[in-house]
mmCIF file of C-alpha atoms in Angstrom:
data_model
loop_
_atom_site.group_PDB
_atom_site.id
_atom_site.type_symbol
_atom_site.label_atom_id
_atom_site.label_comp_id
_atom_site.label_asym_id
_atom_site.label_seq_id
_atom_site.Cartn_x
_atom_site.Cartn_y
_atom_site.Cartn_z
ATOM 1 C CA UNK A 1 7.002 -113.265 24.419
ATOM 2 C CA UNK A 2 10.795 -113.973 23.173
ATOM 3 C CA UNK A 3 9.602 -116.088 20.788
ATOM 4 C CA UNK A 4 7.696 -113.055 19.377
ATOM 5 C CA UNK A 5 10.402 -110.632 19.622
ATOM 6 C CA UNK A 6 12.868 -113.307 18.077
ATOM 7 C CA UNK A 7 10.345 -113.185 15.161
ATOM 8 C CA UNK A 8 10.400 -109.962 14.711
ATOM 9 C CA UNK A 9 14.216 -109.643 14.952
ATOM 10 C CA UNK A 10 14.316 -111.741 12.294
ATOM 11 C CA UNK A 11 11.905 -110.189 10.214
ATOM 12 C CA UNK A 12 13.945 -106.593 11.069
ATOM 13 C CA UNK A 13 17.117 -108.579 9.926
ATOM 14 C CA UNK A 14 16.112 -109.783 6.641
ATOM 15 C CA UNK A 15 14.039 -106.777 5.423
ATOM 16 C CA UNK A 16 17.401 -104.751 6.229
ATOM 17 C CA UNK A 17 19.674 -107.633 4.028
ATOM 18 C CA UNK A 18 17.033 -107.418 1.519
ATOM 19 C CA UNK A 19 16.619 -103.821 1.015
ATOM 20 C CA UNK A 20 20.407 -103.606 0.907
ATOM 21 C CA UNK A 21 20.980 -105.744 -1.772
ATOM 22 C CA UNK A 22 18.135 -104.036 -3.709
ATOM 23 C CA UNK A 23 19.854 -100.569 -3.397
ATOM 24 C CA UNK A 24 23.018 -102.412 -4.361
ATOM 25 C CA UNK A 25 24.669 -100.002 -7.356
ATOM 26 C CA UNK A 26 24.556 -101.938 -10.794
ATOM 27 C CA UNK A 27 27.909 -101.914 -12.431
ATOM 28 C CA UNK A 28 29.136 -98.889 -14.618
ATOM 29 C CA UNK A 29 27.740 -99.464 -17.776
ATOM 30 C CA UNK A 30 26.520 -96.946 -19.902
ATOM 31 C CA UNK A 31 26.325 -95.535 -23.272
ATOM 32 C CA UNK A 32 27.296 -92.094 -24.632
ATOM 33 C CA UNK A 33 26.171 -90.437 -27.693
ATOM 34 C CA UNK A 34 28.609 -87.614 -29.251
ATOM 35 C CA UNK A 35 27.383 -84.181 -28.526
ATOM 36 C CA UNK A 36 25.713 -82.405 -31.483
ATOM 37 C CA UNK A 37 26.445 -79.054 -30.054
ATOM 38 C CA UNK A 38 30.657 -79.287 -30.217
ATOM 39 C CA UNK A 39 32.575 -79.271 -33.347
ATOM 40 C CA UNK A 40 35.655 -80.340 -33.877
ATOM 41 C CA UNK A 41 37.899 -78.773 -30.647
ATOM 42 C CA UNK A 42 35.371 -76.369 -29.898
ATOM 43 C CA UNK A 43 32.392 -76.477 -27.373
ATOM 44 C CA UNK A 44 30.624 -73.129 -27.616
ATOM 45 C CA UNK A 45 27.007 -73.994 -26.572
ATOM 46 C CA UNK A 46 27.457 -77.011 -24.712
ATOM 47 C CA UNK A 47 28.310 -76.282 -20.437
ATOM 48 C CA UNK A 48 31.710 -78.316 -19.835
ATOM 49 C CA UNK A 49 29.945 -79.913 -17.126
ATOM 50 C CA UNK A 50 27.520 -81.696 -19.445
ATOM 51 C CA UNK A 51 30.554 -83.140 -22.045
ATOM 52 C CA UNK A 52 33.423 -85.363 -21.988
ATOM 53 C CA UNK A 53 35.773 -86.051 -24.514
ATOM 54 C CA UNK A 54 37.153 -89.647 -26.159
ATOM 55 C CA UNK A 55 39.754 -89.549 -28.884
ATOM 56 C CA UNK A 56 39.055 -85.954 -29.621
ATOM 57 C CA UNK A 57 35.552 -86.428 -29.835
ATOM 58 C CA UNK A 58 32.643 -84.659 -27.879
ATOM 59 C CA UNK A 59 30.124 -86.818 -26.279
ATOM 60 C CA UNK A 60 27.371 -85.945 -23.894
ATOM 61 C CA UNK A 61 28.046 -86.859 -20.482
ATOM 62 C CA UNK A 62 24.040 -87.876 -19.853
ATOM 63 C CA UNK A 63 24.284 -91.577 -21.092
ATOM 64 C CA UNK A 64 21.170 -92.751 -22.910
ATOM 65 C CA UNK A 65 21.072 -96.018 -21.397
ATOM 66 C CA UNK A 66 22.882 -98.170 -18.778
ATOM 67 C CA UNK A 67 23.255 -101.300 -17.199
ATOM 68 C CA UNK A 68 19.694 -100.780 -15.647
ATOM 69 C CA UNK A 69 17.635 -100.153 -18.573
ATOM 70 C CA UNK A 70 18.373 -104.176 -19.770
ATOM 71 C CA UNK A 71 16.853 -106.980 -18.449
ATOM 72 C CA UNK A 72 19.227 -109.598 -19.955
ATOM 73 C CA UNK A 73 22.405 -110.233 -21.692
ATOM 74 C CA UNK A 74 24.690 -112.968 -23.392
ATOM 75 C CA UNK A 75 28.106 -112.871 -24.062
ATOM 76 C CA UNK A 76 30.357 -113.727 -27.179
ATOM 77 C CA UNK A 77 33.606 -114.410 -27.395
ATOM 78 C CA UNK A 78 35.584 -111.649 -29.603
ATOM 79 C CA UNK A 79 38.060 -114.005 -31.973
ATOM 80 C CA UNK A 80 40.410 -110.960 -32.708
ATOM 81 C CA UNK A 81 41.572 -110.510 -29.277
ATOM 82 C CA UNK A 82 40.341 -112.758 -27.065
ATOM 83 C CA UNK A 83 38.196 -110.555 -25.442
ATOM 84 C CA UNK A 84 34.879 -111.063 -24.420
ATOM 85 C CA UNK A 85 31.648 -108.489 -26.133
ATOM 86 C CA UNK A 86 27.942 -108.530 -24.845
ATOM 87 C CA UNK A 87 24.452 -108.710 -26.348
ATOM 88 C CA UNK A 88 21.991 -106.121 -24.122
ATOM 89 C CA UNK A 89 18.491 -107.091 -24.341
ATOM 90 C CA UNK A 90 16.599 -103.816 -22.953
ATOM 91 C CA UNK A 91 13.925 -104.076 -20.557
ATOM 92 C CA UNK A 92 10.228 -103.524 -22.280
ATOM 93 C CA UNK A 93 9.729 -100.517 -20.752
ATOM 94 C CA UNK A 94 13.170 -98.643 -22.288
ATOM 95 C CA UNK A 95 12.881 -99.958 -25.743
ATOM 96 C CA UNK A 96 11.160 -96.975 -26.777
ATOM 97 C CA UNK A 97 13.596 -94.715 -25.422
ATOM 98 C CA UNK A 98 16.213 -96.381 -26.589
ATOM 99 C CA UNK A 99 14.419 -95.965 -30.203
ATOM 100 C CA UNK A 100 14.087 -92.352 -30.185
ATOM 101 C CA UNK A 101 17.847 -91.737 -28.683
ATOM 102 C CA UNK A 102 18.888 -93.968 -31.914
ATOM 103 C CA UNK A 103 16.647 -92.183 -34.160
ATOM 104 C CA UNK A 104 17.547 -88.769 -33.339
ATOM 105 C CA UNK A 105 21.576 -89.579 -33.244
ATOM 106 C CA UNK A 106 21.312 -91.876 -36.416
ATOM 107 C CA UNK A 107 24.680 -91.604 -38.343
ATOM 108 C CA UNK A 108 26.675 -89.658 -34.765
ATOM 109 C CA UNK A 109 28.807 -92.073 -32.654
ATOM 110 C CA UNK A 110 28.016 -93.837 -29.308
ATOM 111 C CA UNK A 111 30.696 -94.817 -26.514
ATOM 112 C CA UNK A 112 30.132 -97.508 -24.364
ATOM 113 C CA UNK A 113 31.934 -97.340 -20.630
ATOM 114 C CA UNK A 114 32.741 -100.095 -18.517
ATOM 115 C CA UNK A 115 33.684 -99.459 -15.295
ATOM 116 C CA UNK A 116 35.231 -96.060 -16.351
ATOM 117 C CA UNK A 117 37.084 -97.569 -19.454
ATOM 118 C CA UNK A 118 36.302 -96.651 -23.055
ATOM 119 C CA UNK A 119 34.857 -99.706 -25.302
ATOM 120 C CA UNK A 120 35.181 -99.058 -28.998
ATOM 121 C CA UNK A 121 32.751 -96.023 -30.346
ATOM 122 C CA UNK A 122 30.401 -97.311 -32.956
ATOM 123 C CA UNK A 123 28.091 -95.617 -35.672
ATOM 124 C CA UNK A 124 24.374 -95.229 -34.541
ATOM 125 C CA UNK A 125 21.556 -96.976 -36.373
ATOM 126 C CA UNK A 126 18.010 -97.062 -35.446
ATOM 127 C CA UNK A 127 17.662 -99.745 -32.584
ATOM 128 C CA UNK A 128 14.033 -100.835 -32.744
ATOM 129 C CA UNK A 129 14.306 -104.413 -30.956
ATOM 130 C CA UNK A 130 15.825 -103.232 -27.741
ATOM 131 C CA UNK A 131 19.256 -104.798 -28.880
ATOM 132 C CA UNK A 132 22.430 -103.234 -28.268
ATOM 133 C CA UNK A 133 25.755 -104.731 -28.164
ATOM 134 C CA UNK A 134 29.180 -103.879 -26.875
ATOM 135 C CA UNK A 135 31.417 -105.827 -29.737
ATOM 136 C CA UNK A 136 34.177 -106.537 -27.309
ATOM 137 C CA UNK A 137 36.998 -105.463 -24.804
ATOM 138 C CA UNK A 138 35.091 -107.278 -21.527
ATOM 139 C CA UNK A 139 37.092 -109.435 -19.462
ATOM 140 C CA UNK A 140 35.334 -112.596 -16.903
ATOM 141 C CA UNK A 141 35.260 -109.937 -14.615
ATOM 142 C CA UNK A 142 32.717 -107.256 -16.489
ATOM 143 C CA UNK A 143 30.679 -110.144 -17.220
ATOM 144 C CA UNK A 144 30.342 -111.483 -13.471
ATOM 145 C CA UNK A 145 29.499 -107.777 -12.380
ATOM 146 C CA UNK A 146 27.260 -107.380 -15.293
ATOM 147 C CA UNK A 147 24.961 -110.157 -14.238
ATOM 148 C CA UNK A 148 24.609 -109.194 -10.646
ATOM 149 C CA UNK A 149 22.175 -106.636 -12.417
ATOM 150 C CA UNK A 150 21.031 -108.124 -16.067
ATOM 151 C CA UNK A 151 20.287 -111.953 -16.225
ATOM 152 C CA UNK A 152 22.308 -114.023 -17.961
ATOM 153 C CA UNK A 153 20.424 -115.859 -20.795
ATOM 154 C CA UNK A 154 22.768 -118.997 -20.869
ATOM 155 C CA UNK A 155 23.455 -118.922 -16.725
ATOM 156 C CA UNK A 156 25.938 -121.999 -17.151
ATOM 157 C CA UNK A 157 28.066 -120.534 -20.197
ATOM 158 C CA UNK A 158 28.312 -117.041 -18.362
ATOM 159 C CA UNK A 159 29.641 -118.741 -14.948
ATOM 160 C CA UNK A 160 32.641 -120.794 -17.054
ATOM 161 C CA UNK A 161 33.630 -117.025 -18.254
ATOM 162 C CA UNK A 162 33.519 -114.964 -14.998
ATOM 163 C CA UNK A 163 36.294 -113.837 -12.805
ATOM 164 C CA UNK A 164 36.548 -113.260 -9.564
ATOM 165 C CA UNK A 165 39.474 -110.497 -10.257
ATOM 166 C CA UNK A 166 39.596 -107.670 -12.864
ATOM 167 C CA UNK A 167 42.714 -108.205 -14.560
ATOM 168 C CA UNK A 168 42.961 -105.131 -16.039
ATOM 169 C CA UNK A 169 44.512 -102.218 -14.852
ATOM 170 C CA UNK A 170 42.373 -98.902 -14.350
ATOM 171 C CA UNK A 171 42.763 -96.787 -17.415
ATOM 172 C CA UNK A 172 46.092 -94.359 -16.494
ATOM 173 C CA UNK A 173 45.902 -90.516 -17.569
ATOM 174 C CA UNK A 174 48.888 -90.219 -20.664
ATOM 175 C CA UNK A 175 52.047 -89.291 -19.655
ATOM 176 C CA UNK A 176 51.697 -86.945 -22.319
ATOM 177 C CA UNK A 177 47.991 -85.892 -22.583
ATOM 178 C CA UNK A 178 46.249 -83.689 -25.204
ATOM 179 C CA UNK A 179 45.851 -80.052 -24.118
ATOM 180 C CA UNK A 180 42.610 -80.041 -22.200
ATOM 181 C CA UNK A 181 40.187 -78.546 -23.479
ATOM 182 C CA UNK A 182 37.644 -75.630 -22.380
ATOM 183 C CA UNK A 183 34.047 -74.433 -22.743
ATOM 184 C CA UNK A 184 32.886 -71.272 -23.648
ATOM 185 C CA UNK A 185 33.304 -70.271 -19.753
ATOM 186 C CA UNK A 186 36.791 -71.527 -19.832
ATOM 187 C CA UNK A 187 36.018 -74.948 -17.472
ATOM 188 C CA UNK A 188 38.017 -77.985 -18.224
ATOM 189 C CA UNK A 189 35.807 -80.674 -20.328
ATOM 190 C CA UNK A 190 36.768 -84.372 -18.856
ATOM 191 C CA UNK A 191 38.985 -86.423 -20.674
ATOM 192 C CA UNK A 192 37.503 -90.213 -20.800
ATOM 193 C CA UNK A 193 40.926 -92.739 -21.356
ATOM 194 C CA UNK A 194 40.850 -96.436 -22.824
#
């Protein structure tokens, strides 16, 4: 009889440590694509609550993909500044999506977010082979977080690269900030910082 309800104890026990490292939140990644609906300064049909702005630029705060639409990744290492950029490899399933997203936006922008920080925009083209990259701006510490959710293709490369520490500082509102700006309603649009 104990040796029954030992068993089951420890079947209790590691359904509970695997279901909480299934529900485990993937790292903030994700990718925004400027909003069609705001021009210049101005955001007349677009809710506030559906926009942020980067650099004076609109984007829609709905991201068309993150980090759990990709089922791998590899990193490069960015010779300009030493930082460290990503290849995405999107999971069979999203490629599609991410397709259509890139078809309709062709020629708009699209802002990848780490962990709340701004990567550099770049100009949409049609992705039809699931590929996206982040060019750079990743530290050891993105990449360890990023491949507690996508796979690492080269597993022994990525582990010389990771970090246990992020050694960059959160991104800090300016001291002197652009005047926020409103929606037709007169709510605040966010303000994304790099």
């Amino acid at each position: 009889m104990k040796k029954n309800i030992f068993t089951i104890a420890l079947a209790v026990a590691a359904a509970a440590l695997t279901c909480s490292c299934q529900n485990q939140k993937a790292y903030p990644v994700f990718f925004l694509v400027q909003d069609s609906n705001t021009v210049g300064d101005s955001a007349e049909s677009t809710s506030a609550k559906h926009i942020v702005r980067y650099n004076g630029v609109t984007y829609t705060r709905m991201p068309i993909m993150s980090l759990d639409h990709f089922e791998k990744f590899q990193s490069h290492l960015n010779q300009n500044d030493g930082s460290y950029g990503v290849t995405l490899y999107a999971k069979k399933e999203w490629r599609n999506r991410l397709y259509f997203n890139t078809v309709e936006k062709s020629g708009m922008l699209m802002l990848p977010v780490v962990n709340g920080l701004a990567m550099e925009p770049m100009r949409i083209d049609p992705i039809n082979d699931g590929i996206l990259v982040i060019w750079n701006g990743l530290n050891g510490y993105d990449l360890r977080m990023i491949a507690r959710t996508v796979s690492p293709i080269d597993e022994e490369l990525e582990k010389k690269r990771y970090k246990e520490e992020n050694p960059r500082p959160l991104p800090q509102k300016p001291k002197n900030p652009a005047p926020q700006m409103k929606d037709f309603t007169g709510r605040t649009v966010g303000e994304i910082y790099d």
